[in-house]
Amino acid sequence: MTKELKVGIIGTGVMGQDHARNFAAGIQGARLVSVADVNTKAAKELADSVGAEHVFASGEEMIDSGLVDAVIIAAPDRFHAPLTLRALDKGLPVLCEKPLAPTAEEAAAVVKKERELGEELVTVGFMRRFDPGYLALRERLDSGADGALLMSHSIHRNVEAHPDGTSEDTVTNSGIHEIDIIPWLAGSPITRVEWKGGRPSTLITKRQDPQLLLMEDANGALHTVEVQVQAQYGYDVRCELVCETASVELPRVPSLVEQNPLMVSKDLAAINSYPADWRPRFAAAYRAELSAWVAAAAQKKLPEGAASAEDALRSTIVANALVESMHNDGATVEVPSVDEVLA
Ligand code: ISE
């Protein structure tokens, strides 16, 4: 009989709770045994609600405890790389929420360490790679039925922004999903970017909202991404691939995924209902990602189809180039390669 993987979750925010709920619903081959958070009351409450026996006041204590076989890092973004490095020191497989780090420098340190160890210990939670909608888009593109990909247009809207977030976070925390998934779809890395602000919403003063991210891949295909983090009306993620003979897009009603928006066409109008955030929209992707990670972590392998530390470094390099454009009046910025950053 194979041993059950004892998993610990670090961070009790939205994603820590969501992963814990998935464990409570049952993930084959693994058990959630431990929860860590500086807010020990929240950690205890979450641990009790899912039957996890150990509570720690910090991720470091959990990693060093010897009580977990693998960890999920769902702490705030700035702690992702330091905690991942700590887990690597102990040889523990990690599922780190995206981004691996807000800066390419920190993400590169993780890639270097993992390479030194010579094991596939880091999986980064770019869960869209497990979403039936994005998987179908990629399969269609790869089939060649619609000719070459010429352009893509993505929209990423959140109901409400995180109260402490900055304009840079819109790129490194939200837009990072498209920065990961577009080259994954196109099969071509992003080589050049531009960032545009434009007319700001008066509903949010702490950051520029919305933002337009313009990206060009190595084949010359252009990709537009609009990110609006204070969109109010609903959580809305769209993606259209403009090919030579067709336009292929995620359904506005992704009926492939449970609990997704329902589009009612009636009385000469189409009415959508939207989820309030990404958890219901990507519920199937999060479950598939977790199951794949549990199965692969036991062998110290990257799950098939998941984002590696190097993939995550690549997306952070692009995000940093966009932030550089943001700080330079929207100037075009050439994106360095992973090898150039690691050199
Ligand atoms: C959040 O952290 C996520 O990962 C969501 O998927 C994304 O839509 C949201 O913009 C992020 O803040």
GROMACS .gro file of C-alpha atoms and ligand atoms in nm:
model
  355
    1MET     CA    1   0.000   0.000   0.000
    2THR     CA    2   0.139   0.345  -0.087
    3LYS     CA    3   0.188   0.579   0.200
    4GLU     CA    4  -0.058   0.866   0.241
    5LEU     CA    5   0.105   1.207   0.176
    6LYS     CA    6   0.087   1.429   0.485
    7VAL     CA    7   0.026   1.782   0.358
    8GLY     CA    8   0.053   2.117   0.537
    9ILE     CA    9  -0.103   2.443   0.422
   10ILE     CA   10   0.072   2.773   0.494
   11GLY     CA   11  -0.167   3.069   0.496
   12THR     CA   12  -0.534   3.079   0.584
   13GLY     CA   13  -0.649   3.340   0.334
   14VAL     CA   14  -0.885   3.279   0.043
   15MET     CA   15  -0.665   3.020  -0.130
   16GLY     CA   16  -0.546   2.844   0.189
   17GLN     CA   17  -0.911   2.794   0.280
   18ASP     CA   18  -1.002   2.680  -0.070
   19HIS     CA   19  -0.727   2.415  -0.082
   20ALA     CA   20  -0.827   2.300   0.269
   21ARG     CA   21  -1.189   2.261   0.157
   22ASN     CA   22  -1.073   2.049  -0.136
   23PHE     CA   23  -0.881   1.822   0.103
   24ALA     CA   24  -1.185   1.798   0.329
   25ALA     CA   25  -1.391   1.688   0.028
   26GLY     CA   26  -1.132   1.416  -0.032
   27ILE     CA   27  -0.810   1.410  -0.235
   28GLN     CA   28  -0.694   1.056  -0.297
   29GLY     CA   29  -0.351   0.967  -0.158
   30ALA     CA   30  -0.317   1.265   0.074
   31ARG     CA   31  -0.437   1.405   0.403
   32LEU     CA   32  -0.422   1.761   0.530
   33VAL     CA   33  -0.246   1.730   0.868
   34SER     CA   34  -0.128   2.079   0.943
   35VAL     CA   35  -0.213   2.449   0.901
   36ALA     CA   36   0.018   2.745   0.966
   37ASP     CA   37  -0.056   3.115   0.993
   38VAL     CA   38   0.078   3.404   1.203
   39ASN     CA   39  -0.285   3.439   1.301
   40THR     CA   40  -0.289   3.118   1.505
   41LYS     CA   41  -0.657   3.158   1.587
   42ALA     CA   42  -0.742   3.147   1.215
   43ALA     CA   43  -0.500   2.855   1.169
   44LYS     CA   44  -0.666   2.661   1.453
   45GLU     CA   45  -1.014   2.732   1.323
   46LEU     CA   46  -0.924   2.615   0.974
   47ALA     CA   47  -0.738   2.309   1.108
   48ASP     CA   48  -1.035   2.215   1.330
   49SER     CA   49  -1.283   2.261   1.047
   50VAL     CA   50  -1.103   2.008   0.829
   51GLY     CA   51  -0.966   1.773   1.098
   52ALA     CA   52  -0.596   1.870   1.063
   53GLU     CA   53  -0.411   1.793   1.388
   54HIS     CA   54  -0.117   2.037   1.391
   55VAL     CA   55  -0.119   2.415   1.403
   56PHE     CA   56   0.189   2.637   1.362
   57ALA     CA   57   0.242   3.011   1.403
   58SER     CA   58   0.468   3.025   1.097
   59GLY     CA   59   0.536   2.841   0.774
   60GLU     CA   60   0.901   2.801   0.873
   61GLU     CA   61   0.806   2.612   1.192
   62MET     CA   62   0.580   2.382   0.994
   63ILE     CA   63   0.846   2.313   0.731
   64ASP     CA   64   1.106   2.238   1.001
   65SER     CA   65   0.869   2.027   1.214
   66GLY     CA   66   0.922   1.695   1.038
   67LEU     CA   67   0.544   1.646   1.058
   68VAL     CA   68   0.463   1.712   0.690
   69ASP     CA   69   0.571   1.537   0.368
   70ALA     CA   70   0.474   1.827   0.138
   71VAL     CA   71   0.351   2.185   0.167
   72ILE     CA   72   0.108   2.417  -0.006
   73ILE     CA   73   0.218   2.781   0.013
   74ALA     CA   74  -0.080   3.014   0.011
   75ALA     CA   75   0.073   3.300   0.210
   76PRO     CA   76   0.093   3.655   0.062
   77ASP     CA   77   0.301   3.679  -0.259
   78ARG     CA   78   0.612   3.828  -0.099
   79PHE     CA   79   0.657   3.516   0.118
   80HIS     CA   80   0.628   3.265  -0.169
   81ALA     CA   81   0.996   3.245  -0.267
   82PRO     CA   82   1.145   3.250   0.087
   83LEU     CA   83   0.908   2.973   0.202
   84THR     CA   84   0.969   2.768  -0.114
   85LEU     CA   85   1.346   2.793  -0.056
   86ARG     CA   86   1.298   2.680   0.304
   87ALA     CA   87   1.093   2.379   0.190
   88LEU     CA   88   1.361   2.293  -0.068
   89ASP     CA   89   1.619   2.297   0.215
   90LYS     CA   90   1.418   2.018   0.375
   91GLY     CA   91   1.363   1.835   0.044
   92LEU     CA   92   0.985   1.887   0.064
   93PRO     CA   93   0.767   1.901  -0.249
   94VAL     CA   94   0.585   2.235  -0.276
   95LEU     CA   95   0.269   2.355  -0.444
   96CYS     CA   96   0.328   2.730  -0.437
   97GLU     CA   97   0.045   2.965  -0.525
   98LYS     CA   98   0.120   3.200  -0.815
   99PRO     CA   99   0.332   3.405  -0.861
  100LEU     CA  100   0.644   3.214  -0.754
  101ALA     CA  101   0.774   3.560  -0.663
  102PRO     CA  102   0.690   3.919  -0.752
  103THR     CA  103   1.048   3.971  -0.882
  104ALA     CA  104   1.249   3.767  -1.131
  105GLU     CA  105   1.549   3.780  -0.897
  106GLU     CA  106   1.365   3.593  -0.621
  107ALA     CA  107   1.208   3.345  -0.866
  108ALA     CA  108   1.552   3.279  -1.019
  109ALA     CA  109   1.691   3.189  -0.674
  110VAL     CA  110   1.426   2.916  -0.649
  111VAL     CA  111   1.504   2.779  -0.997
  112LYS     CA  112   1.877   2.771  -0.917
  113LYS     CA  113   1.821   2.590  -0.586
  114GLU     CA  114   1.587   2.333  -0.741
  115ARG     CA  115   1.843   2.270  -1.019
  116GLU     CA  116   2.118   2.219  -0.758
  117LEU     CA  117   1.902   1.961  -0.583
  118GLY     CA  118   1.831   1.787  -0.915
  119GLU     CA  119   1.472   1.702  -0.819
  120GLU     CA  120   1.136   1.831  -0.941
  121LEU     CA  121   1.009   1.965  -0.612
  122VAL     CA  122   0.833   2.287  -0.711
  123THR     CA  123   0.493   2.314  -0.875
  124VAL     CA  124   0.344   2.662  -0.919
  125GLY     CA  125  -0.032   2.705  -0.893
  126PHE     CA  126  -0.112   2.835  -1.240
  127MET     CA  127  -0.436   2.641  -1.223
  128ARG     CA  128  -0.570   2.765  -1.558
  129ARG     CA  129  -0.348   2.498  -1.715
  130PHE     CA  130  -0.596   2.247  -1.564
  131ASP     CA  131  -0.913   2.434  -1.668
  132PRO     CA  132  -1.122   2.243  -1.925
  133GLY     CA  133  -1.183   2.568  -2.117
  134TYR     CA  134  -0.816   2.661  -2.162
  135LEU     CA  135  -0.725   2.296  -2.231
  136ALA     CA  136  -0.987   2.286  -2.509
  137LEU     CA  137  -0.852   2.613  -2.656
  138ARG     CA  138  -0.501   2.470  -2.669
  139GLU     CA  139  -0.614   2.140  -2.819
  140ARG     CA  140  -0.806   2.326  -3.090
  141LEU     CA  141  -0.509   2.549  -3.171
  142ASP     CA  142  -0.269   2.254  -3.178
  143SER     CA  143  -0.501   2.065  -3.416
  144GLY     CA  144  -0.421   2.326  -3.684
  145ALA     CA  145  -0.790   2.332  -3.790
  146ASP     CA  146  -0.798   2.712  -3.787
  147GLY     CA  147  -0.453   2.792  -3.924
  148ALA     CA  148  -0.194   2.995  -3.738
  149LEU     CA  149  -0.260   3.204  -3.430
  150LEU     CA  150  -0.236   3.571  -3.528
  151MET     CA  151  -0.358   3.755  -3.219
  152SER     CA  152  -0.533   3.692  -2.889
  153HIS     CA  153  -0.753   3.910  -2.671
  154SER     CA  154  -0.799   3.839  -2.302
  155ILE     CA  155  -1.007   4.002  -2.033
  156HIS     CA  156  -0.952   3.948  -1.662
  157ARG     CA  157  -1.192   4.124  -1.428
  158ASN     CA  158  -1.226   4.095  -1.053
  159VAL     CA  159  -1.525   4.222  -0.854
  160GLU     CA  160  -1.317   4.402  -0.595
  161ALA     CA  161  -0.947   4.476  -0.560
  162HIS     CA  162  -0.743   4.368  -0.260
  163PRO     CA  163  -0.746   4.681  -0.035
  164ASP     CA  164  -0.364   4.701  -0.008
  165GLY     CA  165  -0.285   4.625  -0.372
  166THR     CA  166  -0.076   4.846  -0.600
  167SER     CA  167  -0.072   4.906  -0.978
  168GLU     CA  168   0.227   4.672  -0.996
  169ASP     CA  169   0.025   4.397  -0.818
  170THR     CA  170  -0.234   4.414  -1.097
  171VAL     CA  171   0.043   4.283  -1.325
  172THR     CA  172   0.236   4.051  -1.091
  173ASN     CA  173  -0.065   3.904  -0.906
  174SER     CA  174  -0.359   3.916  -1.151
  175GLY     CA  175  -0.226   3.965  -1.506
  176ILE     CA  176   0.035   3.700  -1.428
  177HIS     CA  177  -0.230   3.437  -1.511
  178GLU     CA  178  -0.251   3.558  -1.873
  179ILE     CA  179   0.126   3.610  -1.881
  180ASP     CA  180   0.153   3.237  -1.801
  181ILE     CA  181  -0.134   3.101  -2.008
  182ILE     CA  182  -0.090   3.295  -2.335
  183PRO     CA  183   0.257   3.164  -2.426
  184TRP     CA  184   0.135   2.820  -2.303
  185LEU     CA  185  -0.150   2.844  -2.556
  186ALA     CA  186   0.059   3.002  -2.834
  187GLY     CA  187   0.353   2.766  -2.786
  188SER     CA  188   0.578   3.069  -2.814
  189PRO     CA  189   0.750   3.283  -2.547
  190ILE     CA  190   0.673   3.652  -2.494
  191THR     CA  191   0.958   3.864  -2.628
  192ARG     CA  192   0.836   4.225  -2.609
  193VAL     CA  193   0.578   4.408  -2.397
  194GLU     CA  194   0.410   4.744  -2.344
  195TRP     CA  195   0.191   4.862  -2.057
  196LYS     CA  196  -0.088   5.121  -2.089
  197GLY     CA  197  -0.296   5.288  -1.820
  198GLY     CA  198  -0.549   5.520  -1.981
  199ARG     CA  199  -0.857   5.667  -1.820
  200PRO     CA  200  -0.868   5.549  -1.459
  201SER     CA  201  -1.178   5.432  -1.280
  202THR     CA  202  -1.282   5.669  -1.002
  203LEU     CA  203  -1.390   5.371  -0.793
  204ILE     CA  204  -1.035   5.287  -0.692
  205THR     CA  205  -0.769   5.541  -0.609
  206LYS     CA  206  -0.484   5.320  -0.487
  207ARG     CA  207  -0.398   5.177  -0.827
  208GLN     CA  208  -0.445   5.235  -1.198
  209ASP     CA  209  -0.753   5.043  -1.302
  210PRO     CA  210  -0.808   4.909  -1.565
  211GLN     CA  211  -0.472   4.834  -1.729
  212LEU     CA  212  -0.386   4.714  -2.078
  213LEU     CA  213  -0.096   4.472  -2.120
  214LEU     CA  214   0.032   4.438  -2.477
  215MET     CA  215   0.256   4.143  -2.552
  216GLU     CA  216   0.427   4.009  -2.863
  217ASP     CA  217   0.544   3.649  -2.888
  218ALA     CA  218   0.844   3.506  -3.071
  219ASN     CA  219   0.623   3.429  -3.377
  220GLY     CA  220   0.518   3.795  -3.394
  221ALA     CA  221   0.161   3.722  -3.275
  222LEU     CA  222   0.016   4.009  -3.070
  223HIS     CA  223  -0.174   3.956  -2.744
  224THR     CA  224  -0.388   4.213  -2.564
  225VAL     CA  225  -0.485   4.167  -2.200
  226GLU     CA  226  -0.719   4.397  -2.014
  227VAL     CA  227  -0.705   4.360  -1.638
  228GLN     CA  228  -0.965   4.541  -1.428
  229VAL     CA  229  -0.951   4.458  -1.060
  230GLN     CA  230  -1.247   4.671  -0.946
  231ALA     CA  231  -1.503   4.570  -1.208
  232GLN     CA  232  -1.793   4.539  -0.960
  233TYR     CA  233  -2.032   4.340  -1.178
  234GLY     CA  234  -1.873   3.994  -1.157
  235TYR     CA  235  -1.565   3.775  -1.193
  236ASP     CA  236  -1.514   3.757  -1.566
  237VAL     CA  237  -1.231   3.582  -1.751
  238ARG     CA  238  -1.235   3.575  -2.131
  239CYS     CA  239  -0.992   3.466  -2.396
  240GLU     CA  240  -1.026   3.483  -2.773
  241LEU     CA  241  -0.772   3.337  -3.016
  242VAL     CA  242  -0.773   3.509  -3.355
  243CYS     CA  243  -0.655   3.249  -3.607
  244GLU     CA  244  -0.621   3.259  -3.986
  245THR     CA  245  -0.959   3.100  -4.057
  246ALA     CA  246  -1.151   3.128  -3.729
  247SER     CA  247  -1.189   3.301  -3.397
  248VAL     CA  248  -1.188   3.055  -3.107
  249GLU     CA  249  -1.287   3.167  -2.759
  250LEU     CA  250  -1.372   3.055  -2.413
  251PRO     CA  251  -1.749   3.048  -2.388
  252ARG     CA  252  -1.881   3.347  -2.197
  253VAL     CA  253  -2.073   3.070  -2.023
  254PRO     CA  254  -1.805   2.807  -1.965
  255SER     CA  255  -2.059   2.529  -1.938
  256LEU     CA  256  -1.773   2.280  -1.929
  257VAL     CA  257  -1.697   2.382  -1.574
  258GLU     CA  258  -1.944   2.335  -1.290
  259GLN     CA  259  -2.102   2.637  -1.124
  260ASN     CA  260  -1.999   2.871  -1.399
  261PRO     CA  261  -2.180   3.176  -1.529
  262LEU     CA  262  -2.512   3.111  -1.689
  263MET     CA  263  -2.594   3.301  -2.007
  264VAL     CA  264  -2.965   3.335  -2.074
  265SER     CA  265  -3.058   3.452  -2.423
  266LYS     CA  266  -3.412   3.584  -2.413
  267ASP     CA  267  -3.626   3.874  -2.543
  268LEU     CA  268  -3.359   3.990  -2.789
  269ALA     CA  269  -3.101   4.009  -2.512
  270ALA     CA  270  -2.835   3.797  -2.352
  271ILE     CA  271  -2.814   3.800  -1.977
  272ASN     CA  272  -2.516   3.667  -1.789
  273SER     CA  273  -2.482   3.583  -1.425
  274TYR     CA  274  -2.129   3.585  -1.291
  275PRO     CA  275  -1.949   3.424  -1.001
  276ALA     CA  276  -1.820   3.662  -0.735
  277ASP     CA  277  -1.458   3.544  -0.764
  278TRP     CA  278  -1.224   3.287  -0.917
  279ARG     CA  279  -1.298   2.995  -0.683
  280PRO     CA  280  -1.625   2.880  -0.843
  281ARG     CA  281  -1.503   2.968  -1.195
  282PHE     CA  282  -1.187   2.759  -1.159
  283ALA     CA  283  -1.314   2.499  -0.905
  284ALA     CA  284  -1.256   2.206  -1.141
  285ALA     CA  285  -0.907   2.335  -1.225
  286TYR     CA  286  -0.810   2.370  -0.858
  287ARG     CA  287  -0.929   2.016  -0.781
  288ALA     CA  288  -0.751   1.868  -1.083
  289GLU     CA  289  -0.433   2.060  -1.000
  290LEU     CA  290  -0.437   1.940  -0.638
  291SER     CA  291  -0.497   1.575  -0.730
  292ALA     CA  292  -0.221   1.586  -0.992
  293TRP     CA  293   0.021   1.750  -0.747
  294VAL     CA  294  -0.050   1.496  -0.470
  295ALA     CA  295   0.013   1.205  -0.708
  296ALA     CA  296   0.335   1.359  -0.844
  297ALA     CA  297   0.467   1.496  -0.511
  298ALA     CA  298   0.492   1.144  -0.372
  299GLN     CA  299   0.745   1.069  -0.653
  300LYS     CA  300   0.908   1.415  -0.625
  301LYS     CA  301   0.799   1.492  -0.982
  302LEU     CA  302   0.630   1.786  -1.153
  303PRO     CA  303   0.270   1.691  -1.233
  304GLU     CA  304   0.200   1.643  -1.604
  305GLY     CA  305   0.090   1.976  -1.753
  306ALA     CA  306   0.165   2.185  -1.442
  307ALA     CA  307   0.379   2.500  -1.425
  308SER     CA  308   0.736   2.442  -1.306
  309ALA     CA  309   0.952   2.690  -1.114
  310GLU     CA  310   1.117   2.775  -1.447
  311ASP     CA  311   0.778   2.841  -1.614
  312ALA     CA  312   0.692   3.067  -1.321
  313LEU     CA  313   1.027   3.246  -1.347
  314ARG     CA  314   0.955   3.310  -1.716
  315SER     CA  315   0.616   3.468  -1.633
  316THR     CA  316   0.768   3.684  -1.359
  317ILE     CA  317   1.034   3.806  -1.604
  318VAL     CA  318   0.754   3.917  -1.841
  319ALA     CA  319   0.558   4.074  -1.554
  320ASN     CA  320   0.867   4.268  -1.444
  321ALA     CA  321   0.916   4.393  -1.803
  322LEU     CA  322   0.555   4.517  -1.802
  323VAL     CA  323   0.613   4.695  -1.471
  324GLU     CA  324   0.926   4.852  -1.623
  325SER     CA  325   0.709   4.977  -1.913
  326MET     CA  326   0.457   5.108  -1.654
  327HIS     CA  327   0.737   5.308  -1.489
  328ASN     CA  328   0.860   5.441  -1.828
  329ASP     CA  329   0.549   5.594  -1.980
  330GLY     CA  330   0.441   5.276  -2.158
  331ALA     CA  331   0.769   5.236  -2.350
  332THR     CA  332   0.834   4.909  -2.535
  333VAL     CA  333   1.049   4.673  -2.323
  334GLU     CA  334   1.244   4.377  -2.462
  335VAL     CA  335   1.195   4.067  -2.244
  336PRO     CA  336   1.515   3.885  -2.142
  337SER     CA  337   1.525   3.506  -2.164
  338VAL     CA  338   1.533   3.275  -1.862
  339ASP     CA  339   1.897   3.189  -1.942
  340GLU     CA  340   1.994   3.556  -1.951
  341VAL     CA  341   1.832   3.612  -1.610
  342LEU     CA  342   1.993   3.303  -1.459
  343ALA     CA  343   2.341   3.383  -1.598
  344ISE     C1  344  -0.601   3.612  -0.737
  344ISE     O1  345  -0.487   3.603  -0.654
  344ISE     C2  346  -0.607   3.494  -0.829
  344ISE     O2  347  -0.517   3.417  -0.844
  344ISE     C3  348  -0.722   3.494  -0.920
  344ISE     O3  349  -0.725   3.381  -1.002
  344ISE     C4  350  -0.714   3.619  -1.004
  344ISE     O4  351  -0.825   3.626  -1.090
  344ISE     C5  352  -0.711   3.743  -0.917
  344ISE     O5  353  -0.700   3.857  -1.000
  344ISE     C6  354  -0.592   3.737  -0.822
  344ISE     O6  355  -0.589   3.851  -0.739
   0.00000   0.00000   0.00000
